[in-house]
Coordinates of C-alpha atoms in Angstrom, one line a residue:
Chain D
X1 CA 12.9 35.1 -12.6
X2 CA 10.0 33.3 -11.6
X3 CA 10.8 30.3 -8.8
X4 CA 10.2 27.4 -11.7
X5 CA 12.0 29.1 -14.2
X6 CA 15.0 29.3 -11.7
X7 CA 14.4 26.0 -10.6
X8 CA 14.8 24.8 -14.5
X9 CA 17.4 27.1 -15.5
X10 CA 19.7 25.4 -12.3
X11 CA 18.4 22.0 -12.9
X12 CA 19.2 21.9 -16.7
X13 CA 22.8 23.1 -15.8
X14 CA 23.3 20.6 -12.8
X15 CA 22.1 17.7 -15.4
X16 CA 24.2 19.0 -18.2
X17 CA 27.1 16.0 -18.1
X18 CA 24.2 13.4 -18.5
X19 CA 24.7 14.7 -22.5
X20 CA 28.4 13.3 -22.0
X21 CA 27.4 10.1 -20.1
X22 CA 27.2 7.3 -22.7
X23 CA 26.7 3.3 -22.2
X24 CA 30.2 1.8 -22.7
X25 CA 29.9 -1.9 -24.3
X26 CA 33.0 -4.8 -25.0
X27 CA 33.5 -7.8 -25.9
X28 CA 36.0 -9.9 -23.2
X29 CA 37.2 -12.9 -24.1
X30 CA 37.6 -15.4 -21.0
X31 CA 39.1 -18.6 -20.3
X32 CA 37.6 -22.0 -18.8
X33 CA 39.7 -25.3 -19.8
X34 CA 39.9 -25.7 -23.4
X35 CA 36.9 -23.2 -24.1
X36 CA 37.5 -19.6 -25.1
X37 CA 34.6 -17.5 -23.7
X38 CA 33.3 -14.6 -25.2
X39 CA 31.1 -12.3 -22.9
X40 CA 29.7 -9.3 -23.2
X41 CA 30.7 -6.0 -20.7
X42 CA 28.1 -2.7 -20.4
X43 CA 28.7 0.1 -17.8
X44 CA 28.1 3.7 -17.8
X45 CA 31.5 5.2 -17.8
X46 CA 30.7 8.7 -16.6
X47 CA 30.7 7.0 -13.4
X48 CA 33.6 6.6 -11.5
X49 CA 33.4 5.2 -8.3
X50 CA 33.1 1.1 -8.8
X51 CA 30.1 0.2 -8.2
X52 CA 27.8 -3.0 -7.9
X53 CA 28.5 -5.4 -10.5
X54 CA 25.2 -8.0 -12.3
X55 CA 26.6 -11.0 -13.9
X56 CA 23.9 -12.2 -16.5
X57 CA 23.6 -15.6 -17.8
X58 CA 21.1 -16.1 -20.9
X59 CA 19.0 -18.1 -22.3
X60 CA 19.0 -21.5 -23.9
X61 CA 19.9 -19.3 -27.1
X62 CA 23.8 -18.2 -25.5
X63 CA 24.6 -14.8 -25.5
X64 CA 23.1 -13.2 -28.1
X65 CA 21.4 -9.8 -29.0
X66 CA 18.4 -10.2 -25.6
X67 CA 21.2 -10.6 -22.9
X68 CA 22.8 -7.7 -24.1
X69 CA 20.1 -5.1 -24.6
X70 CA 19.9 -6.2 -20.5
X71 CA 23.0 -5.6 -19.7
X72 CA 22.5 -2.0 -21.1
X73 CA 19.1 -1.6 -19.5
X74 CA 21.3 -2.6 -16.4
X75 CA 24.2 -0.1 -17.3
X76 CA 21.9 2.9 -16.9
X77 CA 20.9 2.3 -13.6
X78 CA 24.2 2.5 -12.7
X79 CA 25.0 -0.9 -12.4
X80 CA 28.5 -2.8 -14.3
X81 CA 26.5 -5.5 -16.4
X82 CA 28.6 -8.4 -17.9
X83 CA 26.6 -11.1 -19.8
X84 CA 28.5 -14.5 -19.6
X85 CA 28.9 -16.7 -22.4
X86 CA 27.7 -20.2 -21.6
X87 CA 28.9 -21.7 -24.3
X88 CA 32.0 -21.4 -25.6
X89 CA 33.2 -19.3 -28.8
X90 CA 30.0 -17.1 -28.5
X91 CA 28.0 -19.8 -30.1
X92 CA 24.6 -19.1 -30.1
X93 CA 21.3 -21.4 -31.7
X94 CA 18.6 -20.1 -33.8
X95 CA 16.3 -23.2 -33.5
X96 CA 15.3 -25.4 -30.3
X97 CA 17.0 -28.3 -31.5
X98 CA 20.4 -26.5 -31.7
X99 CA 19.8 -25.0 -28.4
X100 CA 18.8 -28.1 -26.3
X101 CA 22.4 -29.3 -27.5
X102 CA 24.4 -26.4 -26.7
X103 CA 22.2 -25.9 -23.4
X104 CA 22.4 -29.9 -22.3
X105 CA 25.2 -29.3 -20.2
X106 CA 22.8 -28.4 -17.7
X107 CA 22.4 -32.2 -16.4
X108 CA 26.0 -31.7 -15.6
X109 CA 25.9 -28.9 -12.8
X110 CA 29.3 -29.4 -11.9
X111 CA 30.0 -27.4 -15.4
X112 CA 27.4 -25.8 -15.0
X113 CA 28.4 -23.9 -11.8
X114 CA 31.9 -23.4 -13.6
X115 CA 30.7 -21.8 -16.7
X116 CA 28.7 -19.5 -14.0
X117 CA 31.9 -19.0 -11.6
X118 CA 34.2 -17.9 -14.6
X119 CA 32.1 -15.5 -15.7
X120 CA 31.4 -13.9 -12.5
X121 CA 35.4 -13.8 -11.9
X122 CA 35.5 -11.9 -14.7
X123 CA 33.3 -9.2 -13.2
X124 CA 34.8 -9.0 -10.0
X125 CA 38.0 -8.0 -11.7
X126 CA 37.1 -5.2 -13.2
X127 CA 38.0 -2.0 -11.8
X128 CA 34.7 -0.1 -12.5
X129 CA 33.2 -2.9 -9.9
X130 CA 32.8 -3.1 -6.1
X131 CA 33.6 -6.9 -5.7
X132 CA 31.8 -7.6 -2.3
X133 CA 28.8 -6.1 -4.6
X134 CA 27.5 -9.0 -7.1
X135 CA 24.2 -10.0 -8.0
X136 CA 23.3 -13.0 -10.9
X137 CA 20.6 -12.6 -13.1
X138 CA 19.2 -15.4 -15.5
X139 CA 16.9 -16.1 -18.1
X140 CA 15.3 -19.6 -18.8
X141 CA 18.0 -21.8 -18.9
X142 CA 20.1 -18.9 -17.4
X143 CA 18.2 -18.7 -14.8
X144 CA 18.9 -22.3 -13.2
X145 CA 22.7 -21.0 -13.7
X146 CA 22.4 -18.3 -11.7
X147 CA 20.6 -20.4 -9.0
X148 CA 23.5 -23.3 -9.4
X149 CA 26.3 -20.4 -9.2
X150 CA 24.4 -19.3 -5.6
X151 CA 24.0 -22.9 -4.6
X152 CA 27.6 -23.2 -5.5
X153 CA 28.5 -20.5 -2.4
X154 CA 29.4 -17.6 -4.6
X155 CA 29.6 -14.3 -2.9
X156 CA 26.8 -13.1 -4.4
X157 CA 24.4 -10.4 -3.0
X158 CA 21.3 -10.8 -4.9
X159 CA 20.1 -13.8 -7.6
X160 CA 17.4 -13.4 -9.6
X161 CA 15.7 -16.0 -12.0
X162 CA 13.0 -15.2 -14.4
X163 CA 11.4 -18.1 -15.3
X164 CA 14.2 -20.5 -15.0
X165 CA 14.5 -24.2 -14.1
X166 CA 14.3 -24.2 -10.1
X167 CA 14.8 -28.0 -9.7
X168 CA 18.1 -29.4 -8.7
X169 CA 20.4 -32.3 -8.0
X170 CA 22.0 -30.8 -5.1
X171 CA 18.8 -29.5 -2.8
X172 CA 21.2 -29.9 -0.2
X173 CA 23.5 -27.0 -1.8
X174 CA 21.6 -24.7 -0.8
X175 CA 23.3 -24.2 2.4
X176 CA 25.5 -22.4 1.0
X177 CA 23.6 -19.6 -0.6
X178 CA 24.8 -16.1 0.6
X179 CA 22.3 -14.3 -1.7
X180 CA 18.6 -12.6 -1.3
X181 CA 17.1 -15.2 -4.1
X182 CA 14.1 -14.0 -6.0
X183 CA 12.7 -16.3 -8.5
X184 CA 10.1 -14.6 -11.2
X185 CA 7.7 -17.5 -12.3
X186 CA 5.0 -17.5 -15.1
X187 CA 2.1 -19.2 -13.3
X188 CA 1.0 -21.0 -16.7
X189 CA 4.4 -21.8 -17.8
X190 CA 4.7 -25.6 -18.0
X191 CA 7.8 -26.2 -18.0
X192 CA 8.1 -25.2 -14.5
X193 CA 5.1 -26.4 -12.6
X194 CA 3.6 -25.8 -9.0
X195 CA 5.3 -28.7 -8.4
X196 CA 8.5 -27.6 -9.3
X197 CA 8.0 -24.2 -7.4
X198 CA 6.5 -25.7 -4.1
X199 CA 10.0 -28.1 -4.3
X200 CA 11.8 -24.7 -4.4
X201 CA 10.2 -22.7 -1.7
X202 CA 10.9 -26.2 0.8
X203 CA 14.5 -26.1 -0.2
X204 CA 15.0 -22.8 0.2
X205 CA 13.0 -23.2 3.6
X206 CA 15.1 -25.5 4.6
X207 CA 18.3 -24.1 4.0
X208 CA 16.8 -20.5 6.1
X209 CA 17.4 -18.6 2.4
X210 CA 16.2 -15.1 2.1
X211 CA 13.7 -15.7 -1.0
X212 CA 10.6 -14.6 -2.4
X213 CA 8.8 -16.4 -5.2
X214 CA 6.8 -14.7 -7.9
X215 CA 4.0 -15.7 -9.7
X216 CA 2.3 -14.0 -12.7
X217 CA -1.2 -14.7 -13.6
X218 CA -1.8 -15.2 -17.3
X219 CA 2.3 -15.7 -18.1
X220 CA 4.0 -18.7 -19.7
X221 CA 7.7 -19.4 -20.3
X222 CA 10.5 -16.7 -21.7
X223 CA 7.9 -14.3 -20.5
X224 CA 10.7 -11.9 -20.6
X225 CA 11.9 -11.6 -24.1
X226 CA 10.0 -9.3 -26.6
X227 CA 11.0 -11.8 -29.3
X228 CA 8.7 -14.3 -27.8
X229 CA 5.8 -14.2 -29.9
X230 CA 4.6 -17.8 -29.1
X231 CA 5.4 -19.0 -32.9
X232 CA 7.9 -21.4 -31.6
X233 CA 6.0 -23.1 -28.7
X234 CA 2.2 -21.8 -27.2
X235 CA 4.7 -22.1 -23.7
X236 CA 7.5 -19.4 -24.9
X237 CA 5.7 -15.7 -25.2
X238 CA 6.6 -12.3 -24.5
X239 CA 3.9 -10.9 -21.7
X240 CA 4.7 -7.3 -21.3
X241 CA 2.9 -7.1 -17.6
X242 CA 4.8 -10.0 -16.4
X243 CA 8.4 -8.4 -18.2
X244 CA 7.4 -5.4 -16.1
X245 CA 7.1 -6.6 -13.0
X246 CA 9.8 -9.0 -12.7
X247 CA 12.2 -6.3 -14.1
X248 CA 10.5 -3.6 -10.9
X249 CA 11.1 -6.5 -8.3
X250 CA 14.4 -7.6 -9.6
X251 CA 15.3 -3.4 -9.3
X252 CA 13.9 -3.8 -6.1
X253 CA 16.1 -6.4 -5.1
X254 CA 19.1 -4.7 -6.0
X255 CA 17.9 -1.6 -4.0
X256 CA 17.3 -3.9 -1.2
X257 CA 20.7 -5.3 -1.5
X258 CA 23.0 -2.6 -2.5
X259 CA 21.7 0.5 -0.9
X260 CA 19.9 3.1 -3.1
X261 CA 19.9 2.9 -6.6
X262 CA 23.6 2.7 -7.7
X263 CA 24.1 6.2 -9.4
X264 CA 21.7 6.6 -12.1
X265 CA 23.3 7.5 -16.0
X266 CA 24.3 10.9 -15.4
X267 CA 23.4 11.5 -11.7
X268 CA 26.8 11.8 -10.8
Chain E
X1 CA 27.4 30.7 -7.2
X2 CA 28.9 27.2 -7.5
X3 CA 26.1 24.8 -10.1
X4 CA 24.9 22.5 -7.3
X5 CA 24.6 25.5 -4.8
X6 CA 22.6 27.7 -7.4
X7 CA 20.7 23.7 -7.7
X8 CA 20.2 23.7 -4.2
X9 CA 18.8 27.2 -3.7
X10 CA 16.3 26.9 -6.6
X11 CA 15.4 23.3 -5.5
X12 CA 14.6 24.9 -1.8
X13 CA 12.7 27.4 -2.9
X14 CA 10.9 25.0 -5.3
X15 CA 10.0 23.0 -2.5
X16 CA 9.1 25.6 0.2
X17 CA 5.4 24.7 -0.2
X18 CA 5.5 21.3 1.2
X19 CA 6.3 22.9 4.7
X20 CA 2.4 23.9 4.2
X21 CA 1.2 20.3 3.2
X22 CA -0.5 18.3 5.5
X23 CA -1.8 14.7 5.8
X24 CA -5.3 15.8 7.4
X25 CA -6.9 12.8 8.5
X26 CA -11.4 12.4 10.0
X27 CA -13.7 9.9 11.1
X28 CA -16.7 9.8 9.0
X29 CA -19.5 8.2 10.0
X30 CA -21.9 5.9 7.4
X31 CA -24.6 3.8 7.7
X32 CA -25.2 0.2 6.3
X33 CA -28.5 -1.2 7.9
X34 CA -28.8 -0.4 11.4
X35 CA -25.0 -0.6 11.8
X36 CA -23.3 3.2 12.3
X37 CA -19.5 2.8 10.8
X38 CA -17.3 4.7 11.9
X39 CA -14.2 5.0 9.1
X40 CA -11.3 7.1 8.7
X41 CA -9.7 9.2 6.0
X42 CA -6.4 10.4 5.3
X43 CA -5.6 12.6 2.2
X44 CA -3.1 15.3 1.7
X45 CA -4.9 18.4 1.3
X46 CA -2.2 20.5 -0.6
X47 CA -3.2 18.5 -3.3
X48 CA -6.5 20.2 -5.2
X49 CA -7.4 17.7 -7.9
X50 CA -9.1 14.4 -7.5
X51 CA -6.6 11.3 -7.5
X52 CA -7.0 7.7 -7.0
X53 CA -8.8 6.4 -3.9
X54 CA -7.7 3.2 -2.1
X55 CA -9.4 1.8 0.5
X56 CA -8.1 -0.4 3.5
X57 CA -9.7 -3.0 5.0
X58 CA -8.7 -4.0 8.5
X59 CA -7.1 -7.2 10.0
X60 CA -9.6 -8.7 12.7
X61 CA -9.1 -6.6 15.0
X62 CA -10.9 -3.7 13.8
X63 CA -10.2 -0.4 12.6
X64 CA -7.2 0.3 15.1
X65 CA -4.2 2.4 15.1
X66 CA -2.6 -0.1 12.4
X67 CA -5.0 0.7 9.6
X68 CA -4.9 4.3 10.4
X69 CA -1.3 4.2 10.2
X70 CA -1.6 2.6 6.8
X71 CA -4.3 5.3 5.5
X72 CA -1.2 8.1 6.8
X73 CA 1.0 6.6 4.6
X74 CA -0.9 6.4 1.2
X75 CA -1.8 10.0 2.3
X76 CA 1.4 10.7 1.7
X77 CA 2.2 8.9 -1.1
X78 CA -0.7 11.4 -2.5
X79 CA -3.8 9.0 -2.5
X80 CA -6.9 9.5 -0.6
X81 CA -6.9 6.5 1.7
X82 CA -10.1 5.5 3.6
X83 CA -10.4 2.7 6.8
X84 CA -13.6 1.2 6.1
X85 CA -14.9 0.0 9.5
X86 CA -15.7 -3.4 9.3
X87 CA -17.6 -4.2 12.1
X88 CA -19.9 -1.0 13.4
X89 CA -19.6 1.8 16.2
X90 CA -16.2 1.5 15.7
X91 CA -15.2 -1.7 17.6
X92 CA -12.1 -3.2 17.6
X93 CA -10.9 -6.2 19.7
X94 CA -7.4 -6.9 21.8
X95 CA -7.8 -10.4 22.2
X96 CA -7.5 -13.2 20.2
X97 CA -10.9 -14.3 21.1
X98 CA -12.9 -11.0 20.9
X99 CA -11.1 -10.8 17.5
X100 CA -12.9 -14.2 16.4
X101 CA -16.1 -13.1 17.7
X102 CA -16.3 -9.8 16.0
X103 CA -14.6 -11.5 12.6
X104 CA -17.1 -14.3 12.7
X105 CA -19.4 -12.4 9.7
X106 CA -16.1 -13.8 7.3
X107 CA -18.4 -16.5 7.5
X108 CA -21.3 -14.7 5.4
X109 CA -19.6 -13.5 2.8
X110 CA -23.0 -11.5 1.4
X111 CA -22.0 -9.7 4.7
X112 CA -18.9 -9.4 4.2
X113 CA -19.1 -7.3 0.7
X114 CA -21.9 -5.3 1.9
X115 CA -19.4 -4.0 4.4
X116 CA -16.6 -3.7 2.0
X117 CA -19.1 -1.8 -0.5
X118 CA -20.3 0.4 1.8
X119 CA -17.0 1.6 3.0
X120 CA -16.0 2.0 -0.6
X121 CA -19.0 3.5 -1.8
X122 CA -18.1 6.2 0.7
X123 CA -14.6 6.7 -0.8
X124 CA -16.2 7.2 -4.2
X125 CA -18.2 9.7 -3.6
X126 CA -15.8 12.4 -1.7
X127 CA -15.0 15.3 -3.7
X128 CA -10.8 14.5 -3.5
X129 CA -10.9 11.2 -5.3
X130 CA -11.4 10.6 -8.9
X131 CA -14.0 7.6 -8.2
X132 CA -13.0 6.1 -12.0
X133 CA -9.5 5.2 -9.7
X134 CA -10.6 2.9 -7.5
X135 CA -8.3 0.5 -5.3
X136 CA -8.7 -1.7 -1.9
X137 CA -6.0 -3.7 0.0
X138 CA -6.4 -5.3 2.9
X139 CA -4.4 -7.2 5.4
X140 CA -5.4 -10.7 7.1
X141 CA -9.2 -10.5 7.4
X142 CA -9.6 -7.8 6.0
X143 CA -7.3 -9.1 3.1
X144 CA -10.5 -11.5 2.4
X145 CA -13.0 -8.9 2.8
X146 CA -11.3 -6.7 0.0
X147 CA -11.4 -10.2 -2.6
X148 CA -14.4 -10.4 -1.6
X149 CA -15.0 -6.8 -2.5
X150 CA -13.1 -7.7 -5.6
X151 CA -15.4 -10.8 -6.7
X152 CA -18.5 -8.7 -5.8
X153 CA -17.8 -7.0 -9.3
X154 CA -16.9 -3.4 -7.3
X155 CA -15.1 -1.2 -10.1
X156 CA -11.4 -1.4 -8.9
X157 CA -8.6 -1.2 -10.8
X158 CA -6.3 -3.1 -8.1
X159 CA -6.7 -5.1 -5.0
X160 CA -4.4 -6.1 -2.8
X161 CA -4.4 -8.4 -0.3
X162 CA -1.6 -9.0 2.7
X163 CA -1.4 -12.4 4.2
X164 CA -5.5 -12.4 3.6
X165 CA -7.2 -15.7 3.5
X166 CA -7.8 -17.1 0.0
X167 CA -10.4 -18.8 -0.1
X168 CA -14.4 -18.4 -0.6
X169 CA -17.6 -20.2 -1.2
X170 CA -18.0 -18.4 -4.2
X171 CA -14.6 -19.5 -6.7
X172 CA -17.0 -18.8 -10.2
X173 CA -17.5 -15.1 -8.6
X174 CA -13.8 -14.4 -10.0
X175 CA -15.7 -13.7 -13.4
X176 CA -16.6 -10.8 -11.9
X177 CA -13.5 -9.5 -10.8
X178 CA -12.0 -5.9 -12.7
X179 CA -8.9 -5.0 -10.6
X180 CA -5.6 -6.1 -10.8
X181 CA -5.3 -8.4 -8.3
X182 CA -2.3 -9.2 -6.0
X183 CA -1.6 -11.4 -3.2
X184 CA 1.5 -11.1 -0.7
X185 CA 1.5 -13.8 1.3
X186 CA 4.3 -15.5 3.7
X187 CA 6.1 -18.9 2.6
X188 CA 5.5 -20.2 6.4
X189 CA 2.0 -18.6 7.5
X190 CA 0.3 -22.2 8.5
X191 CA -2.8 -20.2 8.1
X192 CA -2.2 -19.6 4.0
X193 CA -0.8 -23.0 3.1
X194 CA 0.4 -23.5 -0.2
X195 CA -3.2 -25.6 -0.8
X196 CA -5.0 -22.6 -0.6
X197 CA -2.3 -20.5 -2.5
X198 CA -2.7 -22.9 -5.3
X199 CA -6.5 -22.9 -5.4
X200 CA -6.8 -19.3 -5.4
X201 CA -4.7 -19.2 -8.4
X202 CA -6.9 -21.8 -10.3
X203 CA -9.4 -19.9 -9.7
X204 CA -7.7 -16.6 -11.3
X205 CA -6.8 -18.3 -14.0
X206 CA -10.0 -19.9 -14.5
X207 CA -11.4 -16.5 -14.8
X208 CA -8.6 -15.1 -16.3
X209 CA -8.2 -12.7 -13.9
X210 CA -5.1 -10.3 -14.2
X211 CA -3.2 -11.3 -10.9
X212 CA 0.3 -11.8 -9.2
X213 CA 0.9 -13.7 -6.6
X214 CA 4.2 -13.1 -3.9
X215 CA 5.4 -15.4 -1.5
X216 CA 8.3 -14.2 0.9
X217 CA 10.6 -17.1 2.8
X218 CA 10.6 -16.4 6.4
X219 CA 6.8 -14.7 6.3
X220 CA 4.5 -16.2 8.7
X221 CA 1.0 -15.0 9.3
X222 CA 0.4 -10.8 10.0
X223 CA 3.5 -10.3 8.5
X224 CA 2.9 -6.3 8.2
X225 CA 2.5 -5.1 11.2
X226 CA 5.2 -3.7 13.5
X227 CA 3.4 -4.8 16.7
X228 CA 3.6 -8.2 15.9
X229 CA 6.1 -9.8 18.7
X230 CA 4.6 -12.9 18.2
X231 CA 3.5 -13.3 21.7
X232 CA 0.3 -14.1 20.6
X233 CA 1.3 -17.1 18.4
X234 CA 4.5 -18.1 16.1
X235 CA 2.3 -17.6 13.5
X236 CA 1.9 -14.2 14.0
X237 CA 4.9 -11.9 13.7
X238 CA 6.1 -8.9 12.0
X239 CA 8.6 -9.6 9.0
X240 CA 10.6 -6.0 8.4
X241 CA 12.0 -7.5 4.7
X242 CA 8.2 -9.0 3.5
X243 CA 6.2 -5.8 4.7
X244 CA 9.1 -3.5 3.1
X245 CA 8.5 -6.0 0.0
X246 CA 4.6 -6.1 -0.3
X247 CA 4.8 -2.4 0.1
X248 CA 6.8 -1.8 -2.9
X249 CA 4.7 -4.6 -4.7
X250 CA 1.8 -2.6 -4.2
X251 CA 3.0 0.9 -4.9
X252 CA 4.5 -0.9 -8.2
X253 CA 0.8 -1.8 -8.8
X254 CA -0.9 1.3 -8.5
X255 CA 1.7 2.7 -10.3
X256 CA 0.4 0.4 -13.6
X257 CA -3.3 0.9 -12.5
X258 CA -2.8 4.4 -12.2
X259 CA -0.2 6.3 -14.3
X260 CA 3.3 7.6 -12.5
X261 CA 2.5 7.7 -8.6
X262 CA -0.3 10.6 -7.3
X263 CA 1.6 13.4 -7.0
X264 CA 3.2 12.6 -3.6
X265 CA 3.2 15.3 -0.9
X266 CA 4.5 18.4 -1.8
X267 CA 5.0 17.9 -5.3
X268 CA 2.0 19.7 -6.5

């Protein structure tokens, strides 16, 4: 047998279970006050050591179809992905004026940062995660969650915002960040101008964070989301560069923070 | 035999070649003018087709042991990496002042490019690289020199430039720019302040250049190299996180300029 042939025969046999791996997905509801949450679990379950855990908090929209297919992009790297619900119920918008009500409880970051906290208790307590591994990511509006939740002193290893809000009420706050922050910025989005980003990089400066800020040419707002195809706003569209790059970096991150790739689907 | 050992055993024979491969590594002399440069190359020469060519430009002091170190490591990362010399017969300074002197050309920036084009031009035309794959990076100085090279209208598919200056004479020349262009640059180098960060990307996006910019907390000036103590200035001091960071920025770059990563060494 040639030395390839070998090679294929014993790699195609080693790599076998990946046929049995599968992408496990549920529903959990949650509790915060009154509100019922409804979030959204993914993890790989033919691994079964726990493992890092990425708490997701969406955009503007609440937790609907994008968040998820990120929690399963997150799933098969081997990560436990749990998208919060930020809302209550499940409720999700459709149009920008339902979702600038549903999202307005960001000028109150008190909730805010609770809404955040639950969620991210949630994936702590699960068994298929290594609780002194967490990471937040966020999207738009998720994104400035994500920051808040670090700001709040959550024992979180990583945060990563792609194009979210950076500004704050609490500058001060972030004192208590424990995380690597990376914040993923469309340099022609207007809705968070250099202004906005040079505030960021003092606060984080002055608090001695571990950040980096990225900046991609040519990308406006919700550069993330395939949906995007700038028919609601000229400032929300899908750039496929930008999506690429954050999502490397963010990987990176993680890397950075948690050692090696946590087992890829089926490398176990 | 047990799966993973008959794995192992086909996986080490697989791999028995890359005992054989070998980061070879010559000074090649060129001429621009009545200058003699004196560059260096590093390829792997297990590898037998042409692959993308990157060429490094050095920080101010010459083409020195850091550069060289840089050229070994794309080597092995399976590109064909050449250390233009930027300032003739070789010369390289060890103090801060020699360094000005011999950097002073920065200052002609028709100079400048010449240099840069020359070194490339050299690159281009050796029988291992595929000259249609084209990149530079460049670190401090030299970080200019290769946007210069950039906004000279040189056929590269990426630049990259490490806590390089930003600025030039020529802004408008950005029309002229082909690569992908991305700066890494540090949050606290006094010598890249966020001024200049934010006219070099109005000047991208005038031209509509396809860029990224990165800006690591903690970074000062020089943040790249090892040797940096910072006994010669605060503002000049390794950074392990933002060099381990830029590095992966870049590779991440070339990636998207140039298909999956050059077969690295060994895997041929």
């Amino acid at each position: 047998m040639s030395r390839l042939a070998l090679f294929c025969l014993a790699l195609s046999m080693l790599l076998a279970p990946i046929a049995r791996a599968e992408i496990k997905t549920e529903s959990i509801d949650y509790k915060l006050g009154n509100l019922t949450m409804k979030g959204y679990l993914a993890y790989d379950d033919a691994i079964k050591t726990p493992r890092p855990g990425v708490l997701i908090c969406p955009e503007w929209w609440g937790l609907n179809d994008y968040p998820k297919s990120r929690a399963k992009q997150l799933a098969a790297l081997g990560y436990v992905a749990f998208a919060g619900d930020p809302y209550g119920d499940g409720q999700t918008a459709t149009t920008m004026a339902d979702a600038q009500k549903l999202s307005a409880i960001k000028s109150d970051r008190t909730a805010l940062r609770a809404r955040a906290n639950a969620a991210l208790a949630v994936l702590a307590a699960r068994p298929e995660v290594d609780p002194k591994k967490l990471a937040a990511i966020g999207y738009c509006f998720g994104g400035t969650m994500a920051l808040e939740l670090a700001r709040s002193g959550a024992d979180l290893a990583a945060v990563v915002s792609f194009h979210g809000g950076l500004d704050t009420p609490n500058p001060a706050d972030a004192k208590n960040i424990k995380a690597k922050v990376l914040v993923c910025t469309g340099a022609d989005d207007t809705s968070i101008p250099p202004t906005m980003v040079n505030s960021f990089i003092d606060e984080m400066k002055a608090a001695k964070v571990d950040y980096a800020v990225e900046i991609y040419g040519g990308a406006v707002h919700a550069f993330t989301n395939p949906a995007n195809d700038g028919s609601l706003s000229p400032n929300i569209k899908y750039n496929a560069k930008a999506d690429q790059r954050s999502w490397a970096a963010m990987t990176e991150l993680f890397g950075e923070a948690f050692g090696p790739t946590a087992a890829p689907a089926g490398a176990h």
